[in-house]
PDB file of C-alpha atoms in Angstrom:
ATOM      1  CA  UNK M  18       0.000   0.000   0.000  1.00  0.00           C
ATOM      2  CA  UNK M  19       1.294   3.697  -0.823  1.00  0.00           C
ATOM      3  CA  UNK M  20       0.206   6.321   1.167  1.00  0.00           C
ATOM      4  CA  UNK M  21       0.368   9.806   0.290  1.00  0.00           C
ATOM      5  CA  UNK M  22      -1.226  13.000   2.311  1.00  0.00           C
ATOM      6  CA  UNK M  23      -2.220  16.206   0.898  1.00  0.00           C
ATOM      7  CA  UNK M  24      -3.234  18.882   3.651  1.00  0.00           C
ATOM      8  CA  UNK M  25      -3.730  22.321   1.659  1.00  0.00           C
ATOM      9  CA  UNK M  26      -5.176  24.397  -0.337  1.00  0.00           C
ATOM     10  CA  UNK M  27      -5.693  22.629  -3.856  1.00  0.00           C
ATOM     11  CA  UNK M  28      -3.153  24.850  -6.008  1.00  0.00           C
ATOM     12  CA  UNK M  29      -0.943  24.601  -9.273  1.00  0.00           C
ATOM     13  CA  UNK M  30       1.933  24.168  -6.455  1.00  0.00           C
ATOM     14  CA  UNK M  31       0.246  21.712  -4.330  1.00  0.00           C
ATOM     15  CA  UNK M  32      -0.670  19.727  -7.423  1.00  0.00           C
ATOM     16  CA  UNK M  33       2.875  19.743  -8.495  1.00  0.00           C
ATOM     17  CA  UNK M  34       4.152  17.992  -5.471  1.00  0.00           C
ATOM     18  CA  UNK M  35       1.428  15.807  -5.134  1.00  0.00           C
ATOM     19  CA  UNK M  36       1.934  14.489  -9.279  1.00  0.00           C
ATOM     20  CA  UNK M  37       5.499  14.098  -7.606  1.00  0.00           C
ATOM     21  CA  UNK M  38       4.722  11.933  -5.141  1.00  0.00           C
ATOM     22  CA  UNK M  39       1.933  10.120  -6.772  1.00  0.00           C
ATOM     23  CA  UNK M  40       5.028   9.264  -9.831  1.00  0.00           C
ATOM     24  CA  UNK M  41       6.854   7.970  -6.701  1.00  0.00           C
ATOM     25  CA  UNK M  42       4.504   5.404  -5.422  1.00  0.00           C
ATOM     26  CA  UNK M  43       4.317   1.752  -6.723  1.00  0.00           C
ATOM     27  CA  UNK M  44       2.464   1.652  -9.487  1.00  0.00           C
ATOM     28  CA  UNK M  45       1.313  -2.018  -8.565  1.00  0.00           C
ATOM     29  CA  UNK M  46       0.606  -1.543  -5.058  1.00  0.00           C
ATOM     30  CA  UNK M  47      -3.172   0.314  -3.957  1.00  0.00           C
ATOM     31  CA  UNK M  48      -3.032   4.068  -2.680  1.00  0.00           C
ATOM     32  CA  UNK M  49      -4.538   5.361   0.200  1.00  0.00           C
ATOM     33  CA  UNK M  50      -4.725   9.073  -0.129  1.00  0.00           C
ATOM     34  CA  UNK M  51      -5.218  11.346   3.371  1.00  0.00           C
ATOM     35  CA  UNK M  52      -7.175  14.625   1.874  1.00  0.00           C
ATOM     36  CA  UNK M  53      -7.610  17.507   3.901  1.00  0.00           C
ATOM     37  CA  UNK M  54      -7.837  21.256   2.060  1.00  0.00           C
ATOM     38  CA  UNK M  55      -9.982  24.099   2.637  1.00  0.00           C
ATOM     39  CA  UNK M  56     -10.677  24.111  -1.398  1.00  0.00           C
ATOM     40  CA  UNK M  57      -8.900  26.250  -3.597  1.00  0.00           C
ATOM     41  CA  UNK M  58      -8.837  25.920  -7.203  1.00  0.00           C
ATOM     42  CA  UNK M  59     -12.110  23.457  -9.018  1.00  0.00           C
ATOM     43  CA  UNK M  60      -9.671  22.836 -12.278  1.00  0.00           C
ATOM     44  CA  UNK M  61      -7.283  21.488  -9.573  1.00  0.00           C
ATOM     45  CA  UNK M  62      -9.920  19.451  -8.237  1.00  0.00           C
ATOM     46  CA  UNK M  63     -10.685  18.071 -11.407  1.00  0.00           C
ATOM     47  CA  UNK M  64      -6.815  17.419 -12.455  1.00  0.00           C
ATOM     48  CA  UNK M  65      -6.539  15.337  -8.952  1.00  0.00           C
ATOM     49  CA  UNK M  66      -9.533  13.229  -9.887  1.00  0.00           C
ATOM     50  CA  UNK M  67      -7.780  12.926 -13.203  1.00  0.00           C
ATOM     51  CA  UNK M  68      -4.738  11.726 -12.065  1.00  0.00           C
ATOM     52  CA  UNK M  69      -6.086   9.731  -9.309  1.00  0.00           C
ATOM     53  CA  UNK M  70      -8.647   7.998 -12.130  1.00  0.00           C
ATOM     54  CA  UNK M  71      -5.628   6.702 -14.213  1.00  0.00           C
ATOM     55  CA  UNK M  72      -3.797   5.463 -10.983  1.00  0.00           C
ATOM     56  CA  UNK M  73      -3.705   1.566 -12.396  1.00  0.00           C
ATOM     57  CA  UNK M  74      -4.737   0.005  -8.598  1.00  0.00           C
ATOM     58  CA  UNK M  75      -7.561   1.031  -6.641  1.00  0.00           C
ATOM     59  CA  UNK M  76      -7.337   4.763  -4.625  1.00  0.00           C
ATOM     60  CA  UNK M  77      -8.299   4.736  -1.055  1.00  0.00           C
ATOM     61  CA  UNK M  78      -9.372   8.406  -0.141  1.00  0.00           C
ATOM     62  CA  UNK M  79      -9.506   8.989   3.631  1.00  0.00           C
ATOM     63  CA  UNK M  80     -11.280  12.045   4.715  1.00  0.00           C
ATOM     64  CA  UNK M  81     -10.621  12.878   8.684  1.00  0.00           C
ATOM     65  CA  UNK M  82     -11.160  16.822   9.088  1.00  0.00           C
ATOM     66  CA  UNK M  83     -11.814  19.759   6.626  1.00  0.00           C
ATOM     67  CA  UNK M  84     -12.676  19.126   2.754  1.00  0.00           C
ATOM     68  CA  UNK M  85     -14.263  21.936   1.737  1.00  0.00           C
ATOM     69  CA  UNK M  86     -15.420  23.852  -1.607  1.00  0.00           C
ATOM     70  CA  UNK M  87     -13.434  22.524  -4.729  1.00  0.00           C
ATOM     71  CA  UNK M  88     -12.261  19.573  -1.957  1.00  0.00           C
ATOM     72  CA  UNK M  89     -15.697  18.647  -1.728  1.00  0.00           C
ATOM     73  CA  UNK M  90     -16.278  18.677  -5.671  1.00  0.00           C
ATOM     74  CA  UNK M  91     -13.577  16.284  -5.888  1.00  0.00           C
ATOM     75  CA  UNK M  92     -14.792  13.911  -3.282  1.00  0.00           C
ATOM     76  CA  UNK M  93     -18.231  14.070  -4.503  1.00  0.00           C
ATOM     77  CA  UNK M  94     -17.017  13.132  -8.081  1.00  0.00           C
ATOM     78  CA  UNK M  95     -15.555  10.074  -6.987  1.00  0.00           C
ATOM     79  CA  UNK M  96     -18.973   8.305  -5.183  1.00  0.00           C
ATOM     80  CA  UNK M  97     -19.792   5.774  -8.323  1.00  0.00           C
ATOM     81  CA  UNK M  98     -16.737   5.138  -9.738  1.00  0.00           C
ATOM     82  CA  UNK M  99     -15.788   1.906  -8.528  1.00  0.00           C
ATOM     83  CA  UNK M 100     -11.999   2.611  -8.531  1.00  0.00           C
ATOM     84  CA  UNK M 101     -12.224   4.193  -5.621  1.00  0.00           C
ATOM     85  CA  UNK M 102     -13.256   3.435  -2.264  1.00  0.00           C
ATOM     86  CA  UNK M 103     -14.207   7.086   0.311  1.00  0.00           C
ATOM     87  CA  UNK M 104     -13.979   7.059   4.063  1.00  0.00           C
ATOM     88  CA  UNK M 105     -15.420   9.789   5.921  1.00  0.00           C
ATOM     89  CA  UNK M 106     -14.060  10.121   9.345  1.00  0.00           C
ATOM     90  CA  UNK M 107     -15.870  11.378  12.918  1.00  0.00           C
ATOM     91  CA  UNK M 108     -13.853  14.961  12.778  1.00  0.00           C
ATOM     92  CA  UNK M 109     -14.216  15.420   9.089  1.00  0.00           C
ATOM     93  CA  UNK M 110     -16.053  18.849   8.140  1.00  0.00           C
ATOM     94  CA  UNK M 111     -16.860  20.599   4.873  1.00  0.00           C
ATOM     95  CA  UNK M 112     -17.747  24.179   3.851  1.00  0.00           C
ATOM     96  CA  UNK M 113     -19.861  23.865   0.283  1.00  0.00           C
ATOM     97  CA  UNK M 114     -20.635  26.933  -1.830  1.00  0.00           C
ATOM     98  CA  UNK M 115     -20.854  27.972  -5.176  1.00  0.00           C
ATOM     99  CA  UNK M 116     -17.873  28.717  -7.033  1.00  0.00           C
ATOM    100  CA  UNK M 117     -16.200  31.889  -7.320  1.00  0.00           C
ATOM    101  CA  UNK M 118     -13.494  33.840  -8.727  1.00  0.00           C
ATOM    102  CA  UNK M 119     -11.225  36.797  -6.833  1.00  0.00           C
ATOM    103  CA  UNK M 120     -10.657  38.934  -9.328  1.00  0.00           C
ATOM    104  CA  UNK M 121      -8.131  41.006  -8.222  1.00  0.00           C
ATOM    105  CA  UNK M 122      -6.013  37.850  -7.568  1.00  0.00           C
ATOM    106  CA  UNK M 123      -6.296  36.773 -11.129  1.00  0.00           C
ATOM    107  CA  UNK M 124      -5.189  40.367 -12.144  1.00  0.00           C
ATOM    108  CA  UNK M 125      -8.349  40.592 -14.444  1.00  0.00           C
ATOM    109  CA  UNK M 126     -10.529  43.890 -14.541  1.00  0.00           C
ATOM    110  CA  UNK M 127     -13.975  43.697 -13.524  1.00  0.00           C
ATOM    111  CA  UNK M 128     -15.526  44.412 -16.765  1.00  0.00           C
ATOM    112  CA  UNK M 129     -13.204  43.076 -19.074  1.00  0.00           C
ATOM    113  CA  UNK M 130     -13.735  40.546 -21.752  1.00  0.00           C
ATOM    114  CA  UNK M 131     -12.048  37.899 -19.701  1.00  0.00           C
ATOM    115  CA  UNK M 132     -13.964  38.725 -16.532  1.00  0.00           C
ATOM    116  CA  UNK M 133     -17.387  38.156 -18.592  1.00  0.00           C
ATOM    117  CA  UNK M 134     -15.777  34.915 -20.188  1.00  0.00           C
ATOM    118  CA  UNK M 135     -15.197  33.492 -16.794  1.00  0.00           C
ATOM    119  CA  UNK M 136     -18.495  34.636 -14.927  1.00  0.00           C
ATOM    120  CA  UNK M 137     -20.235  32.925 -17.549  1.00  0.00           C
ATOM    121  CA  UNK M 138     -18.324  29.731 -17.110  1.00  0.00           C
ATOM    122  CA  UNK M 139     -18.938  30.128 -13.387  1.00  0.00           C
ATOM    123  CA  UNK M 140     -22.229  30.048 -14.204  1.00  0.00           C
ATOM    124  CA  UNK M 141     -22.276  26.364 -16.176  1.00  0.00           C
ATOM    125  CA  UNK M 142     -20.172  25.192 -13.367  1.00  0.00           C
ATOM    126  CA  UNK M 143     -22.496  26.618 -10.310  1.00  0.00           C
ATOM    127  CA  UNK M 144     -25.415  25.159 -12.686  1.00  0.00           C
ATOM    128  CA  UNK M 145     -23.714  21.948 -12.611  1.00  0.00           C
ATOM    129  CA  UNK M 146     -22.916  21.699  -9.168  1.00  0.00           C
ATOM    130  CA  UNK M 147     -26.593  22.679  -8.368  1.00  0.00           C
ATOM    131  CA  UNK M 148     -27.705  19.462 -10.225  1.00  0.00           C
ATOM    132  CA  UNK M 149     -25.375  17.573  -8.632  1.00  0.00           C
ATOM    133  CA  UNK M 150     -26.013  18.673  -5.075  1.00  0.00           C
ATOM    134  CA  UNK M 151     -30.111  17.603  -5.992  1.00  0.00           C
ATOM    135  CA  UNK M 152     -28.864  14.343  -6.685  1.00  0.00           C
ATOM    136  CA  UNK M 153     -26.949  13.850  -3.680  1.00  0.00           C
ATOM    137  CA  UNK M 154     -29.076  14.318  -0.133  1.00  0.00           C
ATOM    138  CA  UNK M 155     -28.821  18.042   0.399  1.00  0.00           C
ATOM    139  CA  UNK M 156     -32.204  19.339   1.840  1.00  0.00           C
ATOM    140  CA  UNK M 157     -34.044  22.163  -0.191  1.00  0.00           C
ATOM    141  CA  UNK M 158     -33.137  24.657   2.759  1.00  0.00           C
ATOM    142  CA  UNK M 159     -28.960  23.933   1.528  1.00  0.00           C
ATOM    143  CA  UNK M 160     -29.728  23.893  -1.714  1.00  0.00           C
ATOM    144  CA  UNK M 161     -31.764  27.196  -1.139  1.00  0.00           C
ATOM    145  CA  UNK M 162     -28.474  28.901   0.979  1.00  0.00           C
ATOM    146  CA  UNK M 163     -26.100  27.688  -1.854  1.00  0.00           C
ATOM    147  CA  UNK M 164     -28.177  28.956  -4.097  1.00  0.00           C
ATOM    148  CA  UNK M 165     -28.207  32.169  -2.447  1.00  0.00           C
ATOM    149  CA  UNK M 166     -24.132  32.481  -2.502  1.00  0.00           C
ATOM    150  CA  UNK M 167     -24.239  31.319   1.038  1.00  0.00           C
ATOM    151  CA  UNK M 168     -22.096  28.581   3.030  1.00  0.00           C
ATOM    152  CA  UNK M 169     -23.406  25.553   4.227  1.00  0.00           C
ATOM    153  CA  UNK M 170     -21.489  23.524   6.686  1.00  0.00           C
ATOM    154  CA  UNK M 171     -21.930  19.515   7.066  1.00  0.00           C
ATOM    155  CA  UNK M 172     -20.380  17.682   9.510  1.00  0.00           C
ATOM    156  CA  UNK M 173     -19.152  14.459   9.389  1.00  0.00           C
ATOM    157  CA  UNK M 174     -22.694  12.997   9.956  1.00  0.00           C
ATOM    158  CA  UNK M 175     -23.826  15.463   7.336  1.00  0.00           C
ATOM    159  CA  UNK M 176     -21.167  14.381   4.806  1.00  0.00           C
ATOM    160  CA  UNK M 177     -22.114  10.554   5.042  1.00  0.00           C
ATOM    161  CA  UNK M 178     -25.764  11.930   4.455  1.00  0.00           C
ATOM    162  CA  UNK M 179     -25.179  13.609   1.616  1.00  0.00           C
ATOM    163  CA  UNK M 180     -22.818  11.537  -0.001  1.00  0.00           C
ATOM    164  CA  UNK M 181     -23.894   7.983   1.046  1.00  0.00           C
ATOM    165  CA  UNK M 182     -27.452   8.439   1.823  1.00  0.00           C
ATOM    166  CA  UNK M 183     -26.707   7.488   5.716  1.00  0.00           C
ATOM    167  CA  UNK M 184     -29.318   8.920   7.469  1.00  0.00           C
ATOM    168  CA  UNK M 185     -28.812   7.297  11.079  1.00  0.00           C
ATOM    169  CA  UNK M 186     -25.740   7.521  12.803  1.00  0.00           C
ATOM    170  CA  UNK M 187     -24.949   6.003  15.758  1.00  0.00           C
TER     171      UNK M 187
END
């Protein structure tokens, strides 16, 4: 078994190192991957699933505290693919809201082609994301504060809910 952590924000630099690492591990051994990030960056996300997807074994991915935003897109697009296997741990936490860009991090004015080029792709992703969230057990009062550009915060009990449809805990 490999085992590889990634606690951080899910950036071009954190990516780097993790590709690293990932090229490291034995490619005919399983990898158990401990994720913890406050989000960051949803093409990241989807360049982690990526990479994780064309790992040859099967990808363990061990959630035990925060896993939030673009972290949660990445976990949640992982559920019914069969090459990998999600544990949710007791302390595990996530922060989900729509997606977002800070302009004046991306050096991009306001009202700029580029700025209308990317709200409009925000908006096919948030659309997205909306469908998705319908389809996994978030209550119409979430959806609603999502909706409305507002954070909703699930705790462990609340992940397993909305991601595997657990509705009891002990």
């Amino acid at each position: 078994m490999n085992y590889l952590n990634y606690d951080g924000e899910l950036n071009f630099d954190g990516f780097e190192k993790f590709i690293n690492e990932l090229k490291n591990c034995n490619q005919e051994e399983d990898l158990l991957l401990f994720l913890t990030t406050n989000g960051g960056d949803y093409c990241i996300a989807q360049m982690m699933y990526q990479a994780l997807s064309a790992y040859p074994k099967h990808v363990y991915i061990n959630c035990n505290f925060e896993c939030s935003s673009a972290g949660f897109y990445l976990i949640s697009n992982i559920l019914e693919d069969e090459h990998f296997t999600l544990t949710i741990g007791i302390s595990a936490f996530s922060i989900v809201h729509k997606a977002s860009v800070d302009y004046s991090i991306a050096e991009v004015k306001k009202d700029s082609d580029k700025a209308k080029f990317w709200s409009n792709r925000l908006d096919f992703i948030n659309e997205h994301d909306m469908k998705t969230y319908k389809t996994l057990g978030f209550t119409d009062e979430e959806l609603n504060k999502i909706n409305n550009d507002e954070d909703v915060y699930l705790d462990s009990n609340g992940l397993k809910r909305v991601l595997f449809g657990v509705t009891e805990i002990d």
